[in-house]
C-alpha positions in Angstrom: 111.1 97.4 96.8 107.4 96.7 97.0 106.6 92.8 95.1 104.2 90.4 94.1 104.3 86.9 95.7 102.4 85.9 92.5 101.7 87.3 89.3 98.9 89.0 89.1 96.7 88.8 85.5 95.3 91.5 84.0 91.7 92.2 84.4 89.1 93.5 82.5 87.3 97.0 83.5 84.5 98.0 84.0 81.4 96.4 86.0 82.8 92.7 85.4 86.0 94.2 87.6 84.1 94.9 90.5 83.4 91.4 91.9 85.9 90.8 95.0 89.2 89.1 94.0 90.0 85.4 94.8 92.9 85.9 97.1 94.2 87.9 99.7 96.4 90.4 98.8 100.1 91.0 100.2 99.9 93.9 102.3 102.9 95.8 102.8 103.1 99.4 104.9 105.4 102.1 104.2 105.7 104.5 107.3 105.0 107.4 106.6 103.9 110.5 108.8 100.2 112.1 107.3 102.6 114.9 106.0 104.9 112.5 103.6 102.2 109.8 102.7 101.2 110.9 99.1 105.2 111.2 99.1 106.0 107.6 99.7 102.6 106.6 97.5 103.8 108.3 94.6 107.9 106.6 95.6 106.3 103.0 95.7 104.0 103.6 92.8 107.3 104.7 90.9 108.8 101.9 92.0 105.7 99.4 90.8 106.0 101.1 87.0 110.2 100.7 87.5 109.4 97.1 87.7 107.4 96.7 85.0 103.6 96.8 86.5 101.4 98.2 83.6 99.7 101.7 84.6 96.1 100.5 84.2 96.9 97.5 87.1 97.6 100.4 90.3 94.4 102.8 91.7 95.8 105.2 94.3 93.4 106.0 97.6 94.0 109.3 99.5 92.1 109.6 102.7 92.8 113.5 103.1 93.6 116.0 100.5 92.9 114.8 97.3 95.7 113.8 94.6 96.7 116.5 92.5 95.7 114.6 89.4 91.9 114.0 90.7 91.3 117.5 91.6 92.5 118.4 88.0 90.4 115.6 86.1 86.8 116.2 88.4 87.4 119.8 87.4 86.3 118.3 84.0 83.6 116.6 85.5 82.4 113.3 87.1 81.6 111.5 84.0 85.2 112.1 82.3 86.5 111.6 85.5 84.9 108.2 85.2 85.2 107.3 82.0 88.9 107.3 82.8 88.6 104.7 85.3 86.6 102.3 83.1 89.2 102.7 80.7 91.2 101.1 82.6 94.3 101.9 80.9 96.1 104.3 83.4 96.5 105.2 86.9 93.6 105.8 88.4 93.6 108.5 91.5 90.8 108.9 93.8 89.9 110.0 97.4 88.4 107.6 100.5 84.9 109.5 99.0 85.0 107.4 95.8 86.9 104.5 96.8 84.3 101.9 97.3 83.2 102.7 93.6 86.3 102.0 91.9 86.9 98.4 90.6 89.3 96.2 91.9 93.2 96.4 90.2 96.2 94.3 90.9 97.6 96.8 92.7 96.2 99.4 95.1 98.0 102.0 96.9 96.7 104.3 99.7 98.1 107.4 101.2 96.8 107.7 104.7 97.4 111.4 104.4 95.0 112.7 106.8 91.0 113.2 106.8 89.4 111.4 109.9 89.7 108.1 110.9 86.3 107.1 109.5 87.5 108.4 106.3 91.1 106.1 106.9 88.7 103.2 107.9 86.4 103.7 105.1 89.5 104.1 102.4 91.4 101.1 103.9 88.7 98.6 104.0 87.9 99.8 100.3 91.3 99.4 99.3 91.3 95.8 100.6 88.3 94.6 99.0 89.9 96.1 95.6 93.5 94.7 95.6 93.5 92.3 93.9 97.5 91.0 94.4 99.0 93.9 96.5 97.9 96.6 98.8 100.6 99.1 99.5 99.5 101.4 102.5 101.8 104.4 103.4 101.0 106.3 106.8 101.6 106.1 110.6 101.6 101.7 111.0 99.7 102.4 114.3 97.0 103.8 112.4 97.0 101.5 110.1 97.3 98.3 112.3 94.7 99.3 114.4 92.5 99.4 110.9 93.9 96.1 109.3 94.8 94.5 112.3 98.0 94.3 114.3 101.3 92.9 112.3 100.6 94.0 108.8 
């Protein structure tokens, strides 16, 4: 079960989010096969809320298909799309296109479920930047530790 070494606080969204957080953040990897990533994103994101982490603290990465839930709220629209993640007060879901505008969250989980390795590279590196306690990263480790570096 994914955890915290520390607490993390709440922050504030919006542009005062966006600066780089203080520490490193625990990485931990979930193996997963491009096929089952989004699977085991959406299992450790369960598992996050299960232990009490607040909806508004966790933005979800794809780097392949898209999450269900983004291709339903962009079919409103970028600007409600948007508006969602400066409110801050939910789940956010995006793809490795958007990542690098989201704001950094306590939490961030990425589903390595396909797209090219620019785009993994891209959404990892993103991801890192914007975890702000713990980065969660579900797809094949090699992948993955060839990205982040060998033994995460």
């Amino acid at each position: 079960m994914p955890r915290d070494v520390a607490p993390a606080k709440p922050s504030p969204s919006g542009p005062a989010a966006s600066a780089a957080p203080a520490a490193t953040p625990q990485i931990q990897l979930i193996p997963a096969s491009a096929e089952g990533a989004l699977d085991a994103a959406e299992e450790a994101l369960d598992l996050l809320l299960d232990s009490g982490r607040s909806p508004g603290e966790v933005l979800v990465i794809t780097t392949g298909s898209q999450h269900p839930w983004t291709e339903h709220e962009l079919s409103f629209g970028e600007a409600s799309y948007w508006a969602q993640h400066d409110a801050g007060d939910d789940v956010f879901y995006t793809d490795a296109t958007f990542a690098a505008r989201a704001a950094v969250r306590p939490v961030v989980v990425v589903a390595v479920n396909g797209g090219s390795t620019e785009a993994a590279t891209g959404a990892l590196a993103a991801a890192h930047s914007r975890a702000g306690a713990l980065l969660i990263v579900c797809g094949d480790p090699q992948q993955i530790n060839a990205v982040l570096g060998a033994g995460v």
